[in-house]
Coordinates of C-alpha atoms and ligand atoms in Angstrom, one line a residue:
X185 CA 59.6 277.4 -52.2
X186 CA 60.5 275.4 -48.9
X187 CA 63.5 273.4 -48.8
X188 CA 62.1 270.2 -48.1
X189 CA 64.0 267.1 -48.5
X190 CA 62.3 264.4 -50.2
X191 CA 64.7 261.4 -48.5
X192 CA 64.5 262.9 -44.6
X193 CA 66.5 259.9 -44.2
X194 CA 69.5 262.0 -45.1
X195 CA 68.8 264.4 -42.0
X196 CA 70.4 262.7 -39.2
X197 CA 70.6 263.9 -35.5
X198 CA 73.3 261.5 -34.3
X199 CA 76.9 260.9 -34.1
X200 CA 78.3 257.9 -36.3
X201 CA 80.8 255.7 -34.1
X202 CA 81.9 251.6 -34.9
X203 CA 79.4 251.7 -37.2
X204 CA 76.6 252.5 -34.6
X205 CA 74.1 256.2 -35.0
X206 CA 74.6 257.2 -31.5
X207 CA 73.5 260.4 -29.4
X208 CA 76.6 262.0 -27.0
X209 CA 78.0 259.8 -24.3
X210 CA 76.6 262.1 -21.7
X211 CA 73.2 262.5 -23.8
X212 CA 74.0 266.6 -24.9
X213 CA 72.7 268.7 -28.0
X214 CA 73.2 271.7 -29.7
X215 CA 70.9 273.8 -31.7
X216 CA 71.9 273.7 -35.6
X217 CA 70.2 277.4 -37.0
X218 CA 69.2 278.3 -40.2
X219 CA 71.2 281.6 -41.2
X220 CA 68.4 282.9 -43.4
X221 CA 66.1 283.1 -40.6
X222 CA 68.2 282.0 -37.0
X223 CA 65.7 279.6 -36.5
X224 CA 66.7 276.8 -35.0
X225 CA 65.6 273.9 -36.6
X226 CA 67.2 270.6 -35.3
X227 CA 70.3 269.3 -32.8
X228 CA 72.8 266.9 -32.9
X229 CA 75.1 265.7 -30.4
X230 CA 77.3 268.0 -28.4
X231 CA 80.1 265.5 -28.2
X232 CA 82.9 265.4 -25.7
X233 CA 86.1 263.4 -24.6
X234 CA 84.6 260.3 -24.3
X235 CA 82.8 260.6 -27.9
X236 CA 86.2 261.2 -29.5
X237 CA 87.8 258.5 -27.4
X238 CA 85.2 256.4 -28.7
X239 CA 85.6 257.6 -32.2
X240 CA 89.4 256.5 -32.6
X241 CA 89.0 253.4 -30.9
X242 CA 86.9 252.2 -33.6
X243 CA 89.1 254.0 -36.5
X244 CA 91.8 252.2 -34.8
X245 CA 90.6 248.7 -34.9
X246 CA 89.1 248.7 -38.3
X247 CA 92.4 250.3 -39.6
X248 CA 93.8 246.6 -38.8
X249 CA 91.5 245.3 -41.7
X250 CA 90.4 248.1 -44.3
X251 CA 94.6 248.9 -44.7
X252 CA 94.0 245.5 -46.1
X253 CA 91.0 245.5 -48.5
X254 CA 92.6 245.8 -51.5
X255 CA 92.5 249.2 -53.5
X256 CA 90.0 248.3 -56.4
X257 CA 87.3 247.1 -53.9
X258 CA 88.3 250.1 -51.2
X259 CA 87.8 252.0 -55.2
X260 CA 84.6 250.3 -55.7
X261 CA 83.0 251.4 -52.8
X262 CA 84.2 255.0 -53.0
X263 CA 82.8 254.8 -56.2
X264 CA 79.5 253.4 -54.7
X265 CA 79.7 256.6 -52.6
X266 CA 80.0 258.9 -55.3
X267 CA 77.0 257.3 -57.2
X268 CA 75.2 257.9 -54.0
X269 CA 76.0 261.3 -53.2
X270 CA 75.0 262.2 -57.4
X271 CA 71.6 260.7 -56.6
X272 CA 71.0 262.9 -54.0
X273 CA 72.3 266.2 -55.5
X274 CA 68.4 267.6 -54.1
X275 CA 68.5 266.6 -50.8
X276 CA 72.1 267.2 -50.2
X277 CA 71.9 270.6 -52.2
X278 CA 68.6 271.5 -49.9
X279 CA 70.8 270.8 -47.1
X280 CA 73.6 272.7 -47.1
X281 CA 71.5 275.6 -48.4
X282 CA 69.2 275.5 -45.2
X283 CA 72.9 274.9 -42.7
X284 CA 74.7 277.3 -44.7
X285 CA 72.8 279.9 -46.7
X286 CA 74.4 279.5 -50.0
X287 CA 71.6 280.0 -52.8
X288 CA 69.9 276.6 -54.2
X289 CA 71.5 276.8 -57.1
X290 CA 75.2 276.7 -55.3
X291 CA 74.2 274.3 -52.5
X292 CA 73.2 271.7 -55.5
X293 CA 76.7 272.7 -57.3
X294 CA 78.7 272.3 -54.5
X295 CA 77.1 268.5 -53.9
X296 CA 78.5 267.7 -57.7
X297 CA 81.7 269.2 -57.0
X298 CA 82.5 267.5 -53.7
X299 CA 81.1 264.0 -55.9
X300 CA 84.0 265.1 -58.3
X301 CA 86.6 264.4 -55.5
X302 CA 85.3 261.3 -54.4
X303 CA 84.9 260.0 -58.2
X304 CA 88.5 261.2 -58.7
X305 CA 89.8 259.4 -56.0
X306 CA 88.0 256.5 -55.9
X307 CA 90.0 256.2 -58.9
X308 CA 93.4 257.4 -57.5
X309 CA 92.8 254.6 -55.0
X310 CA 94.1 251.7 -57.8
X311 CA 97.1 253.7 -58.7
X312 CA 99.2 253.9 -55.2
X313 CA 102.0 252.3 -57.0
X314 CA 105.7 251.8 -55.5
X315 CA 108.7 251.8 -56.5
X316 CA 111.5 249.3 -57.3
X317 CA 114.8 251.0 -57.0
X318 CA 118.2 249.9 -58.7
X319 CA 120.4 248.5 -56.0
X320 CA 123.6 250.0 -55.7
X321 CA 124.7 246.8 -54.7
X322 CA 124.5 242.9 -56.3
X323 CA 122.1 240.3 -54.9
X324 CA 119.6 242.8 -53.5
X325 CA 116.1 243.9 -54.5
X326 CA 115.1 247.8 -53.2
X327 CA 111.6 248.7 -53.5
X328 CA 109.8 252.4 -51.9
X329 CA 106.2 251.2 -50.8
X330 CA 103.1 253.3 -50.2
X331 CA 101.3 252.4 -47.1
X332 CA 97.9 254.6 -45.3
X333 CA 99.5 256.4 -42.3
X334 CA 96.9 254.9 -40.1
X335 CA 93.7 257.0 -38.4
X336 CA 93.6 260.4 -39.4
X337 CA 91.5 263.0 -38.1
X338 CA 89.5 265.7 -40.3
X339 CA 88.9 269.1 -39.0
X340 CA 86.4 270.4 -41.6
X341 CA 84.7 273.9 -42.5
X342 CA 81.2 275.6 -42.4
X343 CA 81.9 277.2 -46.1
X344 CA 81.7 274.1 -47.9
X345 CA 80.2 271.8 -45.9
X346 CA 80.0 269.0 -48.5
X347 CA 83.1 269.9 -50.2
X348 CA 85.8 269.7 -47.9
X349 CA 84.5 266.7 -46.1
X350 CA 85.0 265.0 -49.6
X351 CA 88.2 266.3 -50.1
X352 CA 89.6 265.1 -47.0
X353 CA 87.2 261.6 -46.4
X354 CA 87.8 260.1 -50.0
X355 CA 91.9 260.7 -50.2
X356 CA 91.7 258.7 -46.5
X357 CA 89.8 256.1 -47.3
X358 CA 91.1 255.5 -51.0
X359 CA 94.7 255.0 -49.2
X360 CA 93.4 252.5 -46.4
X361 CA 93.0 254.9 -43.5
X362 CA 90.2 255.0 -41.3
X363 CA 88.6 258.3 -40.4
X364 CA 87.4 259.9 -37.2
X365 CA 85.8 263.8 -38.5
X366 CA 84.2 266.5 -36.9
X367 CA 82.5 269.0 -39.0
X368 CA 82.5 273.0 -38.2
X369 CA 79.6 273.6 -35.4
X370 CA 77.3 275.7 -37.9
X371 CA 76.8 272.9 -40.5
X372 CA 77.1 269.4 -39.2
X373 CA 73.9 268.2 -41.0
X374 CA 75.6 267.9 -44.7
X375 CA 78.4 265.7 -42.9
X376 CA 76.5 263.2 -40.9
X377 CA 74.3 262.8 -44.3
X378 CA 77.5 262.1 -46.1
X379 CA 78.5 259.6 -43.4
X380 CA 75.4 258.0 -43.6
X381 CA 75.7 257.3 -47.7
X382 CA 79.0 256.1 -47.1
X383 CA 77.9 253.5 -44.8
X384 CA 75.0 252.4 -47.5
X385 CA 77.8 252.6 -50.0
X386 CA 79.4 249.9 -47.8
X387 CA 82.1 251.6 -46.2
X388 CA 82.8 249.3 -43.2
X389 CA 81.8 249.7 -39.7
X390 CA 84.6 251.7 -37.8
X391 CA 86.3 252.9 -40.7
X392 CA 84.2 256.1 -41.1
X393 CA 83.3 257.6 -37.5
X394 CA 81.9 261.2 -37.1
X395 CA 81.4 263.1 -34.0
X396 CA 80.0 267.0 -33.6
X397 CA 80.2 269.4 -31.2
X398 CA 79.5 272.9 -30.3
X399 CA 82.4 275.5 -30.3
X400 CA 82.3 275.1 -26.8
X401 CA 83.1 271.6 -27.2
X402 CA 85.1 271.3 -30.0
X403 CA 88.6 272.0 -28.2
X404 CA 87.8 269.1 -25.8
X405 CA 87.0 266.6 -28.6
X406 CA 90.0 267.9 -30.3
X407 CA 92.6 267.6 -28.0
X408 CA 91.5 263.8 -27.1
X409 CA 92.6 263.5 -31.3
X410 CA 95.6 265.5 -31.0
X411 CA 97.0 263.7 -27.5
X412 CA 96.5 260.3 -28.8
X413 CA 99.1 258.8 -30.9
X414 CA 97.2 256.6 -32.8
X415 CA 96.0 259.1 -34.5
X416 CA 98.5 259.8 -37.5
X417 CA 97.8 262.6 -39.4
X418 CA 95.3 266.1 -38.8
X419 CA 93.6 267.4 -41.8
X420 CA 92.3 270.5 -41.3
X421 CA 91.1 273.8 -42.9
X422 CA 90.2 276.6 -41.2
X423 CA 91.9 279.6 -40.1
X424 CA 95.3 280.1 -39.6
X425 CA 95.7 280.6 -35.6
X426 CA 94.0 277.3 -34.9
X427 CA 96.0 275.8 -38.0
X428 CA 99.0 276.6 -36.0
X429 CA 97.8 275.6 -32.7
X430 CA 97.0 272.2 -34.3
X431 CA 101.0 272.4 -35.6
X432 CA 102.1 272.9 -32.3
X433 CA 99.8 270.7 -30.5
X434 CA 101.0 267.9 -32.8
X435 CA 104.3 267.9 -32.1
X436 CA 104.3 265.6 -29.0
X437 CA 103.1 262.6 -31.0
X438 CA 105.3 263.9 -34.5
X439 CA 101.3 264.0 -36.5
X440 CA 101.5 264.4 -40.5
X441 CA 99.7 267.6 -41.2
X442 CA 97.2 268.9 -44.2
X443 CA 96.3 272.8 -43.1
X444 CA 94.2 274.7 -45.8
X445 CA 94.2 278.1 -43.6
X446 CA 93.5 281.8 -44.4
X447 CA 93.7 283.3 -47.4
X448 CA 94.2 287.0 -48.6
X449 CA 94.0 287.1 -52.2
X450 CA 95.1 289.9 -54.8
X451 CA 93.0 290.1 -57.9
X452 CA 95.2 292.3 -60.2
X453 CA 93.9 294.1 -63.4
X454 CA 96.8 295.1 -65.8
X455 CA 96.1 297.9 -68.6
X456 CA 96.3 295.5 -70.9
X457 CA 94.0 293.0 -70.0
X458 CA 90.0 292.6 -71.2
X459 CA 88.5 294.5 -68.9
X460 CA 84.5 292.6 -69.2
X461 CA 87.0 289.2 -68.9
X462 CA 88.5 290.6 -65.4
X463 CA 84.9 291.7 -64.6
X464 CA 83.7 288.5 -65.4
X465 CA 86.5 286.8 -63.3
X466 CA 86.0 289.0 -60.6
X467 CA 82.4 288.1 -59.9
X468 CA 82.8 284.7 -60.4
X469 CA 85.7 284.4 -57.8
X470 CA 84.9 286.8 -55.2
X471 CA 81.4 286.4 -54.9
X472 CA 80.7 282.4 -55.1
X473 CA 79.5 281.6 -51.2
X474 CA 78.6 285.2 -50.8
X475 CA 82.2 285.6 -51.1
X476 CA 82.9 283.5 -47.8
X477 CA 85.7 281.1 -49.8
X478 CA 89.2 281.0 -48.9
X479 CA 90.3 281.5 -52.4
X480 CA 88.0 284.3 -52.7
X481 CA 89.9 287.9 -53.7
X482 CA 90.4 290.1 -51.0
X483 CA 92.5 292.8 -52.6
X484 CA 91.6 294.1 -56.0
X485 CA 94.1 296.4 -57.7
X486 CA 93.7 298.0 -61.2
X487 CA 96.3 299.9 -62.9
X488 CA 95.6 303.7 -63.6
X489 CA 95.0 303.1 -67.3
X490 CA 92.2 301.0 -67.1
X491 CA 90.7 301.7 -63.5
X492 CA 87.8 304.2 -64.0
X493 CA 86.1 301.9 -67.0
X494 CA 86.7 298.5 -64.6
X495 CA 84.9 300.4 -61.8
X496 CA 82.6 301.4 -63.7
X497 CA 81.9 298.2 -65.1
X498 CA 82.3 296.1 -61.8
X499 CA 79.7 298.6 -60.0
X500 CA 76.8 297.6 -62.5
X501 CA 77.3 293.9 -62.3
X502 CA 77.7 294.3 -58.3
X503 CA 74.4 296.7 -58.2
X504 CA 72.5 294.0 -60.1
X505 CA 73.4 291.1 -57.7
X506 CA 70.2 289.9 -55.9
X507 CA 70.2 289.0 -52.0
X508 CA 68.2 286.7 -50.5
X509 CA 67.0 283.2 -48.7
X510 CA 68.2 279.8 -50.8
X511 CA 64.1 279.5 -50.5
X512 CA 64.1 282.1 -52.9
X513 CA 65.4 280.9 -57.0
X514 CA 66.4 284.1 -57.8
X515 CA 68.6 284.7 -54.6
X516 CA 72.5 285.1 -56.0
X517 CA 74.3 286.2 -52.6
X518 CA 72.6 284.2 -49.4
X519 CA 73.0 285.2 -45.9
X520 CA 76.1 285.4 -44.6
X521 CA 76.9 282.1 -41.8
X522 CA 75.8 284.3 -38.7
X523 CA 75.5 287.3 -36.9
X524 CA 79.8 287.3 -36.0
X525 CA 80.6 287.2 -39.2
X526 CA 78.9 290.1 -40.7
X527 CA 79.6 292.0 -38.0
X528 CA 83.2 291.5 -38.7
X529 CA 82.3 292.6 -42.6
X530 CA 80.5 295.8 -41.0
X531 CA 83.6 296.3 -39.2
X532 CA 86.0 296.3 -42.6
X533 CA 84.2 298.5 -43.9
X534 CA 83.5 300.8 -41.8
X535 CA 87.6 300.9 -41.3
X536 CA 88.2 301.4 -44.6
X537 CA 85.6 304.4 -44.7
X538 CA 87.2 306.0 -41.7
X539 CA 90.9 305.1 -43.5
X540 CA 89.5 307.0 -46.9
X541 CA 87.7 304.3 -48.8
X542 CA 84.9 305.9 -50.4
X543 CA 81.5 303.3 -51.4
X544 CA 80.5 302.8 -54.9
X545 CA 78.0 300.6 -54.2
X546 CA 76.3 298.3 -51.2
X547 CA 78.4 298.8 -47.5
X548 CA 75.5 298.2 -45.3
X549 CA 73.6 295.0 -44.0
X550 CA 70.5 294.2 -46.0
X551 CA 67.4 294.9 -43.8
X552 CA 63.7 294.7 -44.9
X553 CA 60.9 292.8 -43.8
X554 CA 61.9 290.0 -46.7
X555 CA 65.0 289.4 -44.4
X556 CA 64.1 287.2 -41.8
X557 CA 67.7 287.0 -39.7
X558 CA 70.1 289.7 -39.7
X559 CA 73.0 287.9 -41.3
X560 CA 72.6 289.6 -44.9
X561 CA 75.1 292.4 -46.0
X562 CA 74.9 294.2 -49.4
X563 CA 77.1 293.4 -52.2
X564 CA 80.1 296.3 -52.0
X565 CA 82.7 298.1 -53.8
X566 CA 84.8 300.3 -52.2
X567 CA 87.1 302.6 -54.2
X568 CA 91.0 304.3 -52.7
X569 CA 91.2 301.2 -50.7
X570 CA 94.6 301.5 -48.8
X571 CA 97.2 298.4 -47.5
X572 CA 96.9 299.9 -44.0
X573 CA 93.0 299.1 -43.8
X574 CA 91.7 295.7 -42.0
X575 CA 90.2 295.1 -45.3
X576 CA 93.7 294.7 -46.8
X577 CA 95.3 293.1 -43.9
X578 CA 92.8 290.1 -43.1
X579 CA 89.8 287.7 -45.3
X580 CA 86.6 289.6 -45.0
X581 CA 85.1 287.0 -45.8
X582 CA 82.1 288.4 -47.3
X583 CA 80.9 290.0 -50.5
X584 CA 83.1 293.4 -49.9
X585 CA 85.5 293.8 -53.1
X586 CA 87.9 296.9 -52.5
X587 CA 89.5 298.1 -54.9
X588 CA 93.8 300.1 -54.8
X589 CA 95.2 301.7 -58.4
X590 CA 98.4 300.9 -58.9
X591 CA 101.2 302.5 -61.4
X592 CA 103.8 299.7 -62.1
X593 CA 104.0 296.1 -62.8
X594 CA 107.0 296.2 -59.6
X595 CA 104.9 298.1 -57.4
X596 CA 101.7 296.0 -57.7
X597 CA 104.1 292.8 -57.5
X598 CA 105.8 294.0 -53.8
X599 CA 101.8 295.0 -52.3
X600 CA 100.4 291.2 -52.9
X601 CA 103.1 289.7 -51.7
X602 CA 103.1 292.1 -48.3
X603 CA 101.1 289.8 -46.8
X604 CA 101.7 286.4 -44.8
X605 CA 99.6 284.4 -47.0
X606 CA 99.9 283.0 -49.9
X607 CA 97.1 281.0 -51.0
X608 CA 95.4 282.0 -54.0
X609 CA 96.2 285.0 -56.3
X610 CA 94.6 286.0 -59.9
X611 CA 95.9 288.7 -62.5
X612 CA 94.1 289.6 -65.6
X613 CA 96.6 290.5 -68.7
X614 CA 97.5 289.8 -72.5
X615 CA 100.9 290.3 -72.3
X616 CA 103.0 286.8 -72.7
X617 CA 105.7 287.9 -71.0
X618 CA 104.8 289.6 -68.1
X619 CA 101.8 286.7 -67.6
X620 CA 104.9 284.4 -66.7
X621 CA 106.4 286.7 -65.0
X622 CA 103.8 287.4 -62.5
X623 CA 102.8 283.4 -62.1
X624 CA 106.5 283.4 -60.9
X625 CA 106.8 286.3 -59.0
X626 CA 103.7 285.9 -57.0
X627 CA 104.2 284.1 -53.7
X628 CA 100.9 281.7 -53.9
X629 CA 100.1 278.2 -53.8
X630 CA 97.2 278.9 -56.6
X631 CA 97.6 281.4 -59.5
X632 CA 94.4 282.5 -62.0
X633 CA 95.6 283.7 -65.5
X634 CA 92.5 285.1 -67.0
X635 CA 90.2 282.7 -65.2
X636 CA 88.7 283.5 -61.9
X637 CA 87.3 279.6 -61.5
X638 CA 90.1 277.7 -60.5
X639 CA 89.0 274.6 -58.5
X640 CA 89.0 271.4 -60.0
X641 CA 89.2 267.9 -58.2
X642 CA 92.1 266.7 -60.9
X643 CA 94.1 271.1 -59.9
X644 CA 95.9 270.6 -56.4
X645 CA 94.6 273.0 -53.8
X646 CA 96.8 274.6 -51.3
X647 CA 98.9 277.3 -50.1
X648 CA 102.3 278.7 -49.0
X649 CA 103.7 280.7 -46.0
X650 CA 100.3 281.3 -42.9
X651 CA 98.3 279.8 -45.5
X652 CA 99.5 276.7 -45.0
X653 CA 100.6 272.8 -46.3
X654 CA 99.3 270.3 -48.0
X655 CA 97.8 269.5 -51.2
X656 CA 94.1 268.4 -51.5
X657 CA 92.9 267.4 -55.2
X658 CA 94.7 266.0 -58.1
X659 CA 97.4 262.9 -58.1
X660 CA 99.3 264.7 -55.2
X661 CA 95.9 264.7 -53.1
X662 CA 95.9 260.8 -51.7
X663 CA 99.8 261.0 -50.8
X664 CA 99.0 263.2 -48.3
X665 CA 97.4 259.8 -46.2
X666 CA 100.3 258.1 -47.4
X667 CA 104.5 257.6 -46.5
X668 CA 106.8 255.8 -47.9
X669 CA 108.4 252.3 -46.8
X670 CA 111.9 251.0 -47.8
X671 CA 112.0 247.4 -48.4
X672 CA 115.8 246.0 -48.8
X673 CA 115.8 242.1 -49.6
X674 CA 119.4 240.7 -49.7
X675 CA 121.1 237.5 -50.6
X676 CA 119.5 236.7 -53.6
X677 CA 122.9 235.7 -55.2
Ligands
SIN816 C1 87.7 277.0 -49.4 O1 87.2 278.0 -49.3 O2 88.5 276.5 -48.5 C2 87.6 276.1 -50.6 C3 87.2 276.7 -51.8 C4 87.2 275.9 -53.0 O3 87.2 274.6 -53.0 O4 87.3 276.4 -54.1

């Protein structure tokens, strides 16, 4: 089965600026490759200073009038957009499978799931309200009013190329800022396809504007965004050194920050807890995207009780996981996004072997004449894992689960948190108490009780300490493009 898009409309080769599809100012491409095969298969602009220039101009002038439009027709073409990007779940699903790898069957679900964040705030959009406050004083009205910070600029991922443009893009618009975007260098194609359904949804010239760029380029487009003060406010995820270089590059011109950075998530399994649940969990949440998600567990630790059975158990689901191409239907873990990052998986692993790990199952790439590219890696447990091994310290990011057995409730608490981030963490028990102890004690900005699938467009995402600020998703999501202005009328008698 090719991947063949049925509306090759959606697969665009330029950047979007005032409104305008329009190649590099200086005419340059980069190669976008397929990471089941490293073919390359299209380009699209290798943008520079003058592209991003370019960009915020336009955001910058149409801020003047889409701050303006008022929220249930700014609503009503998010909406629009939403309907749009539902009736091209194929195309776009096709898409990000052939820029990114995931399996059909995820590249279509992600599509509905980055819909689910523009529906949601397309709706948030009509419910900005203010506030009126009681005056302290007679003969004055005080009201708190919610206003768009002005252009803000979205740094966006390869993992989920669809999704976290949505997340970002519909909160913007839905408060009456205007956009300038650049999508991670490995999958711009899912972007510039969402840019163009935006503009036949009838998002207005200027207001959405999308430039991309190799890596070699992306610091030069960035730092146009990040010296110029019109732009208000960075969105970003990615990982956590160039979420802090964005903090500290910010700070001349005082930007509001969203950073969705690195993860390092502990997936704990308590005596008590249902063991085929916690299995269940466990393969859902570590190895969704071939387990390249931020919220993916990193760290799995299963109290003595119950450890030999979970193995056990875990090993024949991991065993039975199938590796392949998206052009294949039966593929469940794709190819990872490119050769750096599987070598940095081969690398984990081989650490923790030469730390004491031992291998259940998997820790090797996947070769075979099937394979066309060398970006595949087996499905892997690893047993003794240790907190001294990379594996422990940093996101694989790949479909590695090691596993630590742990004694006590205190013990198991102390190891998750010995880590500087802090943005998802799950724990599989029955116990009442101790399930409200844990959602307290652990230092995360997402907790899973008994549920390994936590995202949701209405569930704010985000984390604490390296993994960063901000909250994308839910009620909290749009007041991230927002601040607050005090009006104070006086003399009214
Ligand atoms: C991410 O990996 O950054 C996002 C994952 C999600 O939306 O669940």
């Amino acid at each position: 089965m090719a991947l063949t898009m049925q509306n090759t409309g959606l697969l665009l080769g330029q950047n979007h600026i005032d409104g305008a599809w329009v190649d590099a100012a200086d005419g340059a491409t980069f190669g976008v490759a397929d990471p089941a095969t490293d073919d390359i298969f299209t380009t699209v602009p290798d943008s520079g200073a003058e592209d991003a220039r370019r960009a915020v101009d336009a955001a910058h002038r149409a801020f003047a009038t889409w701050r303006k439009v008022p929220a249930k027709q700014r609503a009503a073409i998010i909406k629009r957009w939403n309907d749009l990007i539902l009736a091209n779940v194929d195309d776009l699903g096709k898409l990000i499978s052939r820029e990114q790898g995931k399996p059909l069957a995820e590249g279509k679900g992600e599509v509905v799931y980055a819909a689910s964040y523009v529906e949601w705030f397309a709706e948030e959009a009509t419910r900005t309200d203010g506030e009126i406050i009681p005056s302290p004083a007679a003969g004055r009205m005080m009201f708190a009013l919610r206003e768009p910070v002005g252009v803000i600029a979205a740094v966006t991922p390869w993992n989920f190329p669809a999704a976290m443009i949505a997340r970002k893009i519909a909160p913007a618009l839905a408060a009456g800022c205007t956009v300038v975007c650049k999508p991670a260098e490995d999958t711009p194609l899912t972007s510039l396809a969402l840019v163009k359904l935006a503009e036949q949804a009838g998002v207005p010239k200027g207001v959405l504007n999308i430039v991309t760029a190799s890596r070699a380029h992306t610091p030069e487009v960035v730092d146009v965004w990040l010296d110029d003060a019109r732009v208000r406010k960075i969105t970003f995820t990615g990982s956590t050194p160039v979420g802090k270089h964005l903090a500290r590059r910010s700070a001349d011109t005082l930007k509001k920050l969203s950073l969705e950075l690195g993860g390092n998530a502990p997936f704990i399994v308590f005596d008590d807890a249902d063991l085929d649940a916690a299995v269940e969990g466990l393969m859902i949440s570590k190895f969704r995207n071939g387990g390249q998600t931020c919220v993916c567990p990193n760290r799995v630790y299963v109290q003595d009780g119950v450890h030999d059975a979970f193995v056990e158990k875990l090993v024949a689901r991991v065993a039975a996981l199938k590796v392949g191409p998206a052009t294949d239907p039966a593929s469940q873990i794709g190819p990872m996004i490119n050769a750096r990052a599987v070598d940095k998986i081969a690398r984990h692993v081989r650490n923790a072997i030469d730390l004491g790990a031992k291998v259940v199952v998997g820790g090797e790439r996947v070769n075979g004449p099937q394979y066309r590219s060398e970006n595949y890696f087996a499905p892997t447990v690893l047993i003794n894992a240790t907190p001294s091994m990379e594996c422990a310290c940093e996101e694989t990011f790949g479909p590695v689960v090691p596993v630590t057995r742990f004694s006590t409730e205190a013990d198991v608490i102390a190891e998750a948190n010995a880590t500087p981030f802090g943005l998802a963490a799950y724990f599989y028990s029955n116990d009442v108490r101790r399930i409200w102890r844990l959602a307290d004690a652990l230092e995360s900005g997402i907790i899973g009780v008994n549920e390994g699938a936590l995202a949701a467009e209405s569930a704010p995402f985000g984390g604490v300490k390296d993994s960063g600020y901000g909250r994308e998703g839910s009620r909290h999501g749009i007041g991230e493009y927002m601040h607050i202005k005090y009006v104070c009328q006086g003399a009214l008698g």
